[in-house]
């Protein structure tokens, strides 16, 4: 199955007399445009999915412009609590303690025993209920991930060290509530490598994170309420992508931190950029990095990023590079190695931690180490967990599916998590080698036991679930603050699609796809799709149903909206109309409401925005635009004040026998032509 994601940046309004509100096309902001141009200039459209670049650049732009609104300020009590935590973890403090805490052994989430997993869930819930600080200790970490750290702890080399210390404080707080608990990591490559859609992973079951569609109603964090009063929500698989084996190898093929951190010239080598993609893929609160810690999976996702960084650092030692001294100076003052870390207060008696302090080996030497990601090989072909299975063809571990099943699977009381690192081979190739990294023992076949597991969970996801939006703008959640407009998607069939509906001539079936445009002279001269790069996880649906996700991102406000449409992937060309929302302009606004729009299929290939040309009359003409619109409350209004207004205004109901479509007046369309060019016009002028 394929999906197309539409990301909207709404800017100036265009003249459209369909609905109720003025819309004009706008230009990409300079910072965003420069990022697109820089990233595409160092990438090949046939090698890098365009959505990778879009997500990296829009995230970078919004952070640097300060568009992320922080709804809650730290209290004096909050600051004191964090300072005390840091003081307990500081090297000087550790030297004065009679007995240091035992180093945590961080395992992949599915490698935990049932008791370990239940203890971890219990500790997180106890932290959420602990109101000794406002609003509770869990949300205290949410608050400390906001503020100035939004800029200085992201989009640069401080990203790795700052989040490493955040994870240590989080884990340390959990251990105070449930001694012995350690923070697990979520290896999303185990899900992206599944033979079915990763939305079907066991991770999204009641045994782990709970459901991934809409409000979380199952699992250990069911019916959680966030600090802003909204329920915990997710929209997994709507946009973005999970980490894959190939993207991990891209990162681990490098030697120095400046090669894998922002501002990276190549998005395929930016670990932070790949991390952003997973945030988008989960959706809900994770979609916006400012609110992402509200979902407990945030900490396990970041633990995996930290795990990969630690593997990278161990490789550096093999290359005779000191990881603690490899902090890049990018010229960004917020990322300067000697700048005090934001959101982390002075430690009584010790002062402030600096950005470069996050690169010290002290943190892993004293507090934790990682079991390597699970692997399987001959002769056992076992991954060491009842929740994982070995793909014997590729000899890799993958997550089991979240569907009703009963199976017998061997489990180990002890197992060997193999070392996962890369070593330079012949001709500069890289191979994954097995070796020892953790303080563990080899598997003992005599300790194998079989457990029958019954999973009563929903059947596998096929085409996804309806999107549950938060309708949040600048910390206020109210659908009445949103306006709606129609979007049309025109889709050409990609080159790789092959359907099993064949032509029959003279009673003989031909090895020819009936729907293929190359069979028809009237179509093949107009339809010539190229081969732009796509995600490793791209999947087709045999029915031909093709999901297209829509996302709007505010440029003049903090908010986003997601939805999708379906097109027919069998056909040489098809189209569908959907609806997207943005902040409703007010009559007293002095500036237009500005937002951004883009379209991407599930393979990461973006579609090209086209805007209605002013004065094109009864025969609409569309011209290339940047996907930016500016909306005002002026007449003629071209959007709906409600979803019903927008949906009703593209139909003429005057004929009682059958409604007539008025799609010709839609202001913005996306043309998914799969040409070998970038979706932004300025990026193709080289």
Tab-separated table of N, CA, C and O in Angstrom, residues 485-538:
chain	number	residue	atom	x	y	z
A	485	UNK	N	-10.304	24.139	4.041
A	485	UNK	CA	-10.328	24.369	2.598
A	485	UNK	C	-10.102	23.063	1.855
A	485	UNK	O	-9.470	22.130	2.359
A	486	UNK	N	-10.637	23.007	0.633
A	486	UNK	CA	-10.520	21.813	-0.201
A	486	UNK	C	-9.148	21.756	-0.854
A	486	UNK	O	-8.569	22.783	-1.231
A	487	UNK	N	-8.618	20.549	-0.973
A	487	UNK	CA	-7.353	20.283	-1.666
A	487	UNK	C	-7.612	19.147	-2.652
A	487	UNK	O	-8.234	18.145	-2.314
A	488	UNK	N	-7.128	19.304	-3.868
A	488	UNK	CA	-7.278	18.248	-4.866
A	488	UNK	C	-5.917	17.624	-5.155
A	488	UNK	O	-4.922	18.335	-5.303
A	489	UNK	N	-5.881	16.298	-5.220
A	489	UNK	CA	-4.658	15.575	-5.546
A	489	UNK	C	-4.872	14.854	-6.872
A	489	UNK	O	-5.835	14.099	-7.028
A	490	UNK	N	-3.985	15.100	-7.825
A	490	UNK	CA	-3.984	14.399	-9.110
A	490	UNK	C	-2.761	13.484	-9.119
A	490	UNK	O	-1.637	13.937	-8.902
A	491	UNK	N	-2.996	12.219	-9.369
A	491	UNK	CA	-1.958	11.218	-9.147
A	491	UNK	C	-1.729	10.356	-10.384
A	491	UNK	O	-2.663	9.771	-10.940
A	492	UNK	N	-0.482	10.316	-10.860
A	492	UNK	CA	-0.096	9.393	-11.920
A	492	UNK	C	0.411	8.096	-11.298
A	492	UNK	O	0.983	8.103	-10.214
A	493	UNK	N	0.207	7.014	-11.993
A	493	UNK	CA	0.668	5.734	-11.457
A	493	UNK	C	2.192	5.660	-11.518
A	493	UNK	O	2.792	5.883	-12.573
A	494	UNK	N	2.854	5.340	-10.376
A	494	UNK	CA	4.319	5.246	-10.386
A	494	UNK	C	4.808	4.105	-11.271
A	494	UNK	O	4.088	3.156	-11.551
A	495	UNK	N	6.055	4.205	-11.674
A	495	UNK	CA	6.652	3.228	-12.588
A	495	UNK	C	6.608	1.801	-12.058
A	495	UNK	O	6.374	0.854	-12.799
A	496	UNK	N	6.853	1.639	-10.754
A	496	UNK	CA	7.040	0.290	-10.229
A	496	UNK	C	5.744	-0.483	-10.037
A	496	UNK	O	5.765	-1.691	-9.770
A	497	UNK	N	4.588	0.176	-10.184
A	497	UNK	CA	3.306	-0.487	-9.929
A	497	UNK	C	2.991	-1.478	-11.044
A	497	UNK	O	3.047	-1.144	-12.232
A	498	UNK	N	2.650	-2.688	-10.650
A	498	UNK	CA	2.228	-3.708	-11.613
A	498	UNK	C	1.025	-4.421	-11.018
A	498	UNK	O	1.113	-5.000	-9.939
A	499	UNK	N	-0.090	-4.374	-11.720
A	499	UNK	CA	-1.313	-5.000	-11.244
A	499	UNK	C	-1.496	-6.363	-11.912
A	499	UNK	O	-0.951	-6.629	-12.986
A	500	UNK	N	-2.292	-7.214	-11.290
A	500	UNK	CA	-2.478	-8.584	-11.788
A	500	UNK	C	-3.721	-8.711	-12.662
A	500	UNK	O	-4.253	-9.800	-12.838
A	501	UNK	N	-4.203	-7.590	-13.216
A	501	UNK	CA	-5.331	-7.628	-14.162
A	501	UNK	C	-4.747	-7.613	-15.580
A	501	UNK	O	-4.237	-6.593	-16.040
A	502	UNK	N	-4.789	-8.751	-16.260
A	502	UNK	CA	-4.095	-8.894	-17.536
A	502	UNK	C	-5.047	-8.782	-18.729
A	502	UNK	O	-6.255	-9.012	-18.632
A	503	UNK	N	-4.459	-8.458	-19.868
A	503	UNK	CA	-5.190	-8.409	-21.136
A	503	UNK	C	-5.358	-9.832	-21.686
A	503	UNK	O	-4.445	-10.659	-21.577
A	504	UNK	N	-6.519	-10.116	-22.276
A	504	UNK	CA	-6.753	-11.400	-22.937
A	504	UNK	C	-7.041	-11.134	-24.411
A	504	UNK	O	-7.945	-10.356	-24.746
A	505	UNK	N	-6.263	-11.741	-25.275
A	505	UNK	CA	-6.446	-11.596	-26.715
A	505	UNK	C	-6.563	-12.979	-27.351
A	505	UNK	O	-5.730	-13.857	-27.091
A	506	UNK	N	-7.603	-13.145	-28.160
A	506	UNK	CA	-7.843	-14.429	-28.829
A	506	UNK	C	-7.864	-15.588	-27.836
A	506	UNK	O	-7.347	-16.682	-28.102
A	507	UNK	N	-8.442	-15.322	-26.689
A	507	UNK	CA	-8.589	-16.366	-25.682
A	507	UNK	C	-7.336	-16.663	-24.886
A	507	UNK	O	-7.338	-17.559	-24.034
A	508	UNK	N	-6.237	-15.925	-25.149
A	508	UNK	CA	-4.982	-16.170	-24.444
A	508	UNK	C	-4.655	-14.991	-23.537
A	508	UNK	O	-4.696	-13.835	-23.973
A	509	UNK	N	-4.324	-15.299	-22.293
A	509	UNK	CA	-3.974	-14.254	-21.343
A	509	UNK	C	-2.567	-13.760	-21.632
A	509	UNK	O	-1.652	-14.547	-21.878
A	510	UNK	N	-2.412	-12.453	-21.653
A	510	UNK	CA	-1.129	-11.836	-21.959
A	510	UNK	C	-0.449	-11.379	-20.662
A	510	UNK	O	-1.106	-11.052	-19.680
A	511	UNK	N	0.852	-11.375	-20.673
A	511	UNK	CA	1.614	-10.907	-19.513
A	511	UNK	C	1.715	-9.381	-19.558
A	511	UNK	O	2.802	-8.799	-19.551
A	512	UNK	N	0.561	-8.757	-19.636
A	512	UNK	CA	0.501	-7.300	-19.740
A	512	UNK	C	-0.544	-6.759	-18.780
A	512	UNK	O	-1.673	-7.251	-18.734
A	513	UNK	N	-0.181	-5.764	-18.013
A	513	UNK	CA	-1.087	-5.107	-17.079
A	513	UNK	C	-2.085	-4.255	-17.877
A	513	UNK	O	-1.695	-3.348	-18.612
A	514	UNK	N	-3.368	-4.551	-17.740
A	514	UNK	CA	-4.385	-3.847	-18.511
A	514	UNK	C	-4.365	-2.348	-18.276
A	514	UNK	O	-4.673	-1.545	-19.155
A	515	UNK	N	-3.993	-1.928	-17.048
A	515	UNK	CA	-4.062	-0.510	-16.703
A	515	UNK	C	-2.807	0.272	-17.081
A	515	UNK	O	-2.769	1.489	-16.950
A	516	UNK	N	-1.762	-0.422	-17.533
A	516	UNK	CA	-0.496	0.250	-17.818
A	516	UNK	C	-0.650	1.220	-18.982
A	516	UNK	O	-1.079	0.837	-20.078
A	517	UNK	N	-0.265	2.479	-18.738
A	517	UNK	CA	-0.455	3.523	-19.751
A	517	UNK	C	0.357	3.270	-21.015
A	517	UNK	O	-0.008	3.749	-22.106
A	518	UNK	N	1.446	2.498	-20.914
A	518	UNK	CA	2.287	2.261	-22.091
A	518	UNK	C	1.573	1.427	-23.150
A	518	UNK	O	2.028	1.343	-24.296
A	519	UNK	N	0.444	0.805	-22.794
A	519	UNK	CA	-0.322	0.011	-23.759
A	519	UNK	C	-1.175	0.875	-24.676
A	519	UNK	O	-1.710	0.382	-25.669
A	520	UNK	N	-1.297	2.158	-24.341
A	520	UNK	CA	-2.267	3.001	-25.041
A	520	UNK	C	-1.600	4.273	-25.558
A	520	UNK	O	-1.034	5.052	-24.787
A	521	UNK	N	-1.694	4.469	-26.880
A	521	UNK	CA	-1.070	5.623	-27.508
A	521	UNK	C	-1.627	6.926	-26.951
A	521	UNK	O	-0.897	7.905	-26.783
A	522	UNK	N	-2.905	6.947	-26.638
A	522	UNK	CA	-3.532	8.183	-26.156
A	522	UNK	C	-3.057	8.574	-24.759
A	522	UNK	O	-3.240	9.709	-24.336
A	523	UNK	N	-2.444	7.627	-24.031
A	523	UNK	CA	-1.987	7.913	-22.665
A	523	UNK	C	-0.470	8.033	-22.551
A	523	UNK	O	0.034	8.894	-21.828
A	524	UNK	N	0.265	7.188	-23.266
A	524	UNK	CA	1.705	7.113	-23.017
A	524	UNK	C	2.458	8.371	-23.434
A	524	UNK	O	3.562	8.618	-22.932
A	525	UNK	N	1.871	9.170	-24.328
A	525	UNK	CA	2.540	10.417	-24.705
A	525	UNK	C	2.401	11.486	-23.620
A	525	UNK	O	3.157	12.456	-23.601
A	526	UNK	N	1.419	11.315	-22.725
A	526	UNK	CA	1.179	12.314	-21.676
A	526	UNK	C	1.671	11.859	-20.307
A	526	UNK	O	1.983	12.689	-19.447
A	527	UNK	N	1.706	10.560	-20.087
A	527	UNK	CA	2.039	10.038	-18.757
A	527	UNK	C	3.405	9.368	-18.825
A	527	UNK	O	3.562	8.281	-19.391
A	528	UNK	N	4.398	10.039	-18.246
A	528	UNK	CA	5.766	9.532	-18.271
A	528	UNK	C	6.404	9.677	-16.889
A	528	UNK	O	7.222	10.560	-16.658
A	529	UNK	N	6.019	8.847	-15.950
A	529	UNK	CA	6.600	8.960	-14.608
A	529	UNK	C	8.078	8.628	-14.611
A	529	UNK	O	8.550	7.812	-15.410
A	530	UNK	N	8.823	9.298	-13.715
A	530	UNK	CA	10.253	9.040	-13.576
A	530	UNK	C	10.503	8.047	-12.456
A	530	UNK	O	9.655	7.195	-12.165
A	531	UNK	N	11.651	8.167	-11.812
A	531	UNK	CA	11.988	7.236	-10.730
A	531	UNK	C	12.654	7.965	-9.565
A	531	UNK	O	13.817	7.701	-9.245
A	532	UNK	N	11.948	8.907	-8.933
A	532	UNK	CA	12.525	9.575	-7.761
A	532	UNK	C	12.710	8.595	-6.612
A	532	UNK	O	12.051	7.555	-6.558
A	533	UNK	N	13.614	8.933	-5.710
A	533	UNK	CA	13.950	8.034	-4.600
A	533	UNK	C	12.749	7.812	-3.695
A	533	UNK	O	11.880	8.671	-3.551
A	534	UNK	N	12.708	6.623	-3.077
A	534	UNK	CA	11.634	6.309	-2.149
A	534	UNK	C	12.200	5.607	-0.923
A	534	UNK	O	13.329	5.138	-0.910
A	535	UNK	N	11.369	5.557	0.133
A	535	UNK	CA	11.773	4.930	1.376
A	535	UNK	C	11.994	3.433	1.191
A	535	UNK	O	11.356	2.788	0.347
A	536	UNK	N	12.850	2.882	2.041
A	536	UNK	CA	13.054	1.428	2.041
A	536	UNK	C	11.781	0.686	2.421
A	536	UNK	O	11.592	-0.473	2.057
A	537	UNK	N	10.919	1.349	3.192
A	537	UNK	CA	9.730	0.690	3.738
A	537	UNK	C	8.504	0.825	2.842
A	537	UNK	O	7.393	0.519	3.263
A	538	UNK	N	8.683	1.283	1.607
A	538	UNK	CA	7.549	1.491	0.709
A	538	UNK	C	6.815	0.167	0.470
A	538	UNK	O	7.425	-0.842	0.143
